[in-house]
XYZ file of C-alpha atoms in Angstrom:
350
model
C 108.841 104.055 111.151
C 111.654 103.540 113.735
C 109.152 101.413 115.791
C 108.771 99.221 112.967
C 112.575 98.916 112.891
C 112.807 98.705 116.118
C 110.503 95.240 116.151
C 111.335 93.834 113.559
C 115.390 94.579 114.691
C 114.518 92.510 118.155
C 112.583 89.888 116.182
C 115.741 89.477 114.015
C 118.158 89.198 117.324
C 115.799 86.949 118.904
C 116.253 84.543 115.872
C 120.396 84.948 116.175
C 119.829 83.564 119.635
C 118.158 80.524 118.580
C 121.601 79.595 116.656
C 123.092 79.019 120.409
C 119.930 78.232 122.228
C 117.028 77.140 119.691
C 114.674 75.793 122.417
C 114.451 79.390 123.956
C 111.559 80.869 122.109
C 111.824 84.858 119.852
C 109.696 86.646 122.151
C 111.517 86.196 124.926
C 114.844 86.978 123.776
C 112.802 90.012 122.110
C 111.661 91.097 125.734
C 115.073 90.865 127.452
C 116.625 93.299 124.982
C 113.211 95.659 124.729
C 114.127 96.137 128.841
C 118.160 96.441 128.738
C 118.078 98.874 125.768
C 115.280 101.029 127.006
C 116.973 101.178 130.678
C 120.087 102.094 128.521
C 118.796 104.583 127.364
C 116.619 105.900 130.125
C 120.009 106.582 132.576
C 121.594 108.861 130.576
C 121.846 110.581 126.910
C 125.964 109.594 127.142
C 124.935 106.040 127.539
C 123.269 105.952 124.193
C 126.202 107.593 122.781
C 128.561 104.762 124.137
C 127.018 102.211 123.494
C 126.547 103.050 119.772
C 130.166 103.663 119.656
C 131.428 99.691 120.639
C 128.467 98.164 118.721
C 130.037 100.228 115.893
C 133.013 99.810 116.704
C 132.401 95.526 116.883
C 130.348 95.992 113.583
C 133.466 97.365 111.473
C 136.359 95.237 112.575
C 134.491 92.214 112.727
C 133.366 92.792 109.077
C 136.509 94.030 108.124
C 138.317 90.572 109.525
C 135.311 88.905 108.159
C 136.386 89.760 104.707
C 139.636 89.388 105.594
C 139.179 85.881 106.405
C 137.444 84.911 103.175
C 139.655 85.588 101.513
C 142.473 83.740 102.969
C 140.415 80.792 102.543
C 140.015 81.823 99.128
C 143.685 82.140 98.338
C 144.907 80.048 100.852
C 142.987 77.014 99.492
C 141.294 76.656 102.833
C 137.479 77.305 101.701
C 136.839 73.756 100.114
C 135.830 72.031 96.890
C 133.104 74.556 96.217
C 134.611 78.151 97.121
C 136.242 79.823 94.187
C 135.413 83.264 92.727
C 133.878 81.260 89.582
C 131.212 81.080 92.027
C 129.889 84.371 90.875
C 129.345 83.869 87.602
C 128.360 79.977 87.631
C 125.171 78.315 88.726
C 123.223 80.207 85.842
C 125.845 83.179 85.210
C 125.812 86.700 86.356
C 122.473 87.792 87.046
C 121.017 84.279 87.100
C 117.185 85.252 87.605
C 117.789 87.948 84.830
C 117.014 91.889 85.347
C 113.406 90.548 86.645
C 114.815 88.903 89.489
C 117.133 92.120 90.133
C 114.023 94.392 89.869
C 112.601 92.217 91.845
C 114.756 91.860 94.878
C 114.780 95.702 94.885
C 111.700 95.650 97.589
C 113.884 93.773 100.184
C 117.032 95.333 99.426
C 115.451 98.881 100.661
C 115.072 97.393 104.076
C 118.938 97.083 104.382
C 119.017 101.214 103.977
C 116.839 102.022 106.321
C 118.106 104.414 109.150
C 120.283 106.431 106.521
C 117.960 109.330 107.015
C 119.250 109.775 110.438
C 121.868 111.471 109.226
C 120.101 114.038 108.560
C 118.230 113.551 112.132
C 121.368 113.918 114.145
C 122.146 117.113 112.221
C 121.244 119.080 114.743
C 122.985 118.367 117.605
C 126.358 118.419 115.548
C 128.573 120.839 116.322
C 129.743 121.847 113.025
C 127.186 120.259 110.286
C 129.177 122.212 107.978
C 131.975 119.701 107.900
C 130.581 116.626 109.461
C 127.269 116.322 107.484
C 128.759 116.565 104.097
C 131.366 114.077 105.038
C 128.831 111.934 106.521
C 127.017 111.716 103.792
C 130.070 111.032 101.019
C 131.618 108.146 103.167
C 127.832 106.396 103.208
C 129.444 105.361 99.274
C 132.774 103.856 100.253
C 131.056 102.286 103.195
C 128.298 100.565 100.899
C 131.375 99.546 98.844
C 133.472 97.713 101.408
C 130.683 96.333 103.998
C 127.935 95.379 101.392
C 129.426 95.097 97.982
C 133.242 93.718 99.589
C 131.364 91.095 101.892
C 129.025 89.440 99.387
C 131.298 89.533 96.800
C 133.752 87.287 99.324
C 130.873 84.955 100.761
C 129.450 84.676 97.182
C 132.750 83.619 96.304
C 133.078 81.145 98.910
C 129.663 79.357 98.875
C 127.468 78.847 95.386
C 124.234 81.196 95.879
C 122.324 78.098 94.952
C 123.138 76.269 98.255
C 122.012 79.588 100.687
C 119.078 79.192 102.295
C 116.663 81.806 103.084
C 115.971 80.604 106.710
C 119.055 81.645 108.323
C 122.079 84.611 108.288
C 123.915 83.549 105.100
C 126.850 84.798 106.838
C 126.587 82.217 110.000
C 125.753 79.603 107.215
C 128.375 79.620 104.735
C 131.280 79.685 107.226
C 129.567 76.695 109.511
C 128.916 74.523 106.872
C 132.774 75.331 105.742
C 133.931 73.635 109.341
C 134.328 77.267 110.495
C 132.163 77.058 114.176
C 133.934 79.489 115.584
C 133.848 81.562 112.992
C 130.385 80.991 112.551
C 129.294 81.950 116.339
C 131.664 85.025 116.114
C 129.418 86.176 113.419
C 126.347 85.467 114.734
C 127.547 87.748 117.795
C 128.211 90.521 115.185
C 124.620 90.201 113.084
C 123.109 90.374 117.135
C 125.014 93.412 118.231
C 124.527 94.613 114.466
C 120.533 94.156 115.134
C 120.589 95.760 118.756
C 122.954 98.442 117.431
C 120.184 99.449 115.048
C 117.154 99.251 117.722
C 119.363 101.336 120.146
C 119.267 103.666 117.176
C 115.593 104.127 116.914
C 114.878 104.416 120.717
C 116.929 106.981 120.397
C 115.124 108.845 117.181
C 112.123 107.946 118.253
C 112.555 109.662 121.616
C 113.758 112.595 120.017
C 111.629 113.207 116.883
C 108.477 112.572 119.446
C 110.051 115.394 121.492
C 110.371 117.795 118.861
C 106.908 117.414 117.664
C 106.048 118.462 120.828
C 108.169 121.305 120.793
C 106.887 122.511 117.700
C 103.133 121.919 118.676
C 102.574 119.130 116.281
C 102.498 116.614 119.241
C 101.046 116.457 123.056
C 103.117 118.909 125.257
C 103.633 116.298 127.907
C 106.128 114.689 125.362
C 108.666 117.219 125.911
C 109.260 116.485 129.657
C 112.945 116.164 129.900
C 114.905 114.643 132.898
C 117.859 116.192 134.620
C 120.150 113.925 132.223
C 118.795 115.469 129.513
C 116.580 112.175 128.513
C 112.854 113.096 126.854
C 111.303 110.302 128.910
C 107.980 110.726 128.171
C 108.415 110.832 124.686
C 111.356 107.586 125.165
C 108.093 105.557 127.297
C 105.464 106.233 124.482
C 107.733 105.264 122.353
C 108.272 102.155 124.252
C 104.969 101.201 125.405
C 104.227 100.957 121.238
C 107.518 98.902 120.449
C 106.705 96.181 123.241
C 103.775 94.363 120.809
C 106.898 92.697 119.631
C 106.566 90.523 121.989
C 103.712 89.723 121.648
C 103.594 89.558 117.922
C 106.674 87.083 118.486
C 104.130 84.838 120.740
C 101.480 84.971 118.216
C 103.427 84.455 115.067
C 106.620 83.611 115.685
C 107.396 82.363 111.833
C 105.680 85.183 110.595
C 106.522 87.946 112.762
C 109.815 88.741 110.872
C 108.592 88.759 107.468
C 105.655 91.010 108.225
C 107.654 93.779 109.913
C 109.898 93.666 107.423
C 107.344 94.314 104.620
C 105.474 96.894 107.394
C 109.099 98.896 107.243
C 109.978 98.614 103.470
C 106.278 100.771 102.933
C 106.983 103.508 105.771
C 110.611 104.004 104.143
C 109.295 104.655 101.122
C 106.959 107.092 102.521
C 109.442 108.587 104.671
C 112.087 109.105 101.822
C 109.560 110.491 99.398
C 108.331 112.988 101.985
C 112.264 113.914 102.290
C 112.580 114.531 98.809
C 109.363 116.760 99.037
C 110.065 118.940 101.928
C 113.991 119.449 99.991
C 111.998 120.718 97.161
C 109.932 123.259 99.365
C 112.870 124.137 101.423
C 115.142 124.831 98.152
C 112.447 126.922 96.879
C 111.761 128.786 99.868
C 115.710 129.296 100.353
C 116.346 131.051 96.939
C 112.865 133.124 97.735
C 114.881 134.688 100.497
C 118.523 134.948 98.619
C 120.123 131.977 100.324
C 122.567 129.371 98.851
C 123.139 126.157 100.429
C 126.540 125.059 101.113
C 126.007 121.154 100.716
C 124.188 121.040 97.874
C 122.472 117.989 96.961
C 123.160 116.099 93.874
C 121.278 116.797 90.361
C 119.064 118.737 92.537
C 115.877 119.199 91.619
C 115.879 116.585 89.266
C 117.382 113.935 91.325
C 114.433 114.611 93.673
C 111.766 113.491 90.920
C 113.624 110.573 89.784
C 114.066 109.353 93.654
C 110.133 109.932 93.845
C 109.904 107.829 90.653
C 112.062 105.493 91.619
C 110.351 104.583 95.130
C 106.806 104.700 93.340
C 108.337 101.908 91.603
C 109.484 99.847 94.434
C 106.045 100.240 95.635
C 104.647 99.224 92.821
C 106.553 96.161 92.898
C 105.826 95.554 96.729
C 102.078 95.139 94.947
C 103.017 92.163 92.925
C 104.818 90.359 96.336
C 102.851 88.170 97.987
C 104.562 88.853 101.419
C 104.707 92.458 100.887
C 100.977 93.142 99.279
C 99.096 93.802 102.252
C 101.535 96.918 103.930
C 101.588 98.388 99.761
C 98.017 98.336 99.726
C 97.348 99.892 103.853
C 100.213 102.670 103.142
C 97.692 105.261 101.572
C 95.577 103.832 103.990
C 97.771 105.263 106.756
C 98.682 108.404 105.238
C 94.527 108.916 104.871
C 94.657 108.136 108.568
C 97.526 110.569 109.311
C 95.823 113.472 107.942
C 92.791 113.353 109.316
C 94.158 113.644 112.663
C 96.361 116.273 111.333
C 93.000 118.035 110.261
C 91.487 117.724 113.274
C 94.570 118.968 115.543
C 94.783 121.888 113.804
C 91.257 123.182 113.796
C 90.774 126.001 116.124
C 88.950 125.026 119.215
């Protein structure tokens, strides 16, 4: 799945660039980040760890003084004739597409929570998961609340939802066509480094859950080669090798490219989140077989497993009824078909 992200992360920062240099085609921007992030990541495990930490670290305050600056527009009488916070409830009133439109938008919203599994990924090499995963996990809430819900609300506010277009970051749009340039290119910067941040993310749990499949025997051995800085390069070249048909997808399909990882990624969440819930199940069960408690437990557990399975068996029955999004709904049991037949034939004894 992180491959998927991955592409479809470097397709998405090769379109950022075109806001500064639009002559200067997706792929290639898409193949000068593949190579820095990958040699990143290649040097040393600390690397990876730093260079999360500023893209973070640029993501938050420049969201945070994003907001900020909304709303001094908004008060200050600086965002123009249209901004006002009337804006959320004009232009057909709350909800303006009704609860089908909501329902409906619920396919492509998934794609923005992606990569909140990795929480659980990263797990392992913390050094006390006692403490850090359950706070981890609570402060995902308060974050969705200020840098989702707390930036729309203000860009919403200062731009009718009528006049965004689908073509471009919302973000870089409202505040250029509000005289704000600057403003404008700053945030373009951030959406980049927001996009890279999240492909340096999956080289690195790519790398790493292709290493531990190898570990455990589920995988080729030669996977769990590990350099003397601690880097599973085998396993971070595979990985690689498969993400670099971006580029090429870009040079094929360049309008298209986007949209179809995108609906690729939506159907591998889903069945990446529903196996989650599964293995919970199995693991919670096989915990209390052997007398243990756990000590973060999960909420409404086990019935806010089933209604999380529901729920994502209805997002993929919705993905049916999208044009755009048909064609990865319909090859997912396809793939998982595919995936255990190989399984199968791994496992039978020689």
């Amino acid at each position: 799945m992180f491959v998927l992200v991955g592409m479809a992360e470097l397709t998405a920062a090769g379109i950022y660039m075109q806001y500064w240099l639009p002559d200067v085609p997706t792929w290639v921007w898409a193949a000068v980040f593949f190579i820095i992030i990958n040699a990143v990541n290649l040097v040393n495990v600390r690397l990876y760890g730093e260079a999360e930490f500023w893209f973070a670290l640029i993501k938050v305050l420049a969201i945070v003084g994003m907001i900020g600056f909304g709303l001094w527009m908004l008060f200050g009488g600086h965002g123009g004739s249209k901004a006002g916070f009337d804006n959320l409830w004009r232009h057909g009133g709350f909800l303006a597409t009704g609860w089908h439109g909501l329902v409906m938008s619920l396919a492509v919203i998934m794609f923005s929570f992606g990569g909140l599994e990795l929480i659980g990924i990263t797990a392992a090499e913390a050094q006390n998961p006692e403490k850090s995963i359950p706070k981890a996990v609570n402060q995902v809430v308060y974050r969705i609340l200020l840098f989702y819900i707390g930036s729309l609300v203000v860009l919403l506010a200062l731009y009718p939802w009528v006049d965004v277009k689908s073509d471009s970051s919302p973000f870089v749009m409202i505040f250029h066509n509000l005289d704000s340039n600057v403003v404008a290119s700053a945030l373009n910067f951030v959406i980049l480094v927001a996009s890279l941040s999240v492909y340096n993310s999956g080289v690195y749990s790519n790398s790493r859950m292709l290493f531990g499949l190898s570990v455990q025997g589920n995988a080729p051995k030669f996977l769990a080669r590990v350099s003397k800085r601690g880097v599973p390069v085998n396993s971070l070249i595979l990985s690689g090798v498969i993400t670099s048909l971006v580029v090429l997808l870009n040079y094929l399909l360049p309008q298209k490219a986007l949209g179809l990882l995108m609906a690729l990624v939506v159907a591998t969440l889903l069945l990446n989140w529903i196996m989650i819930c599964m293995a919970h199940l199995k693991f919670r069960a096989a915990q209390r077989r052997k007398g243990r408690e756990s000590k973060f437990k999960a909420l409404l557990a086990p019935g806010g497993n089933y209604l999380c399975i529901a729920f994502l068996g209805l997002i993929l029955v919705l993905m049916c009824t999208i044009d755009g999004m048909r064609l990865s709904a319909v090859l997912l049991p396809v793939w998982i078909l595919f995936l255990f037949v190989v399984f199968k034939l791994l496992r039978r004894p020689a």
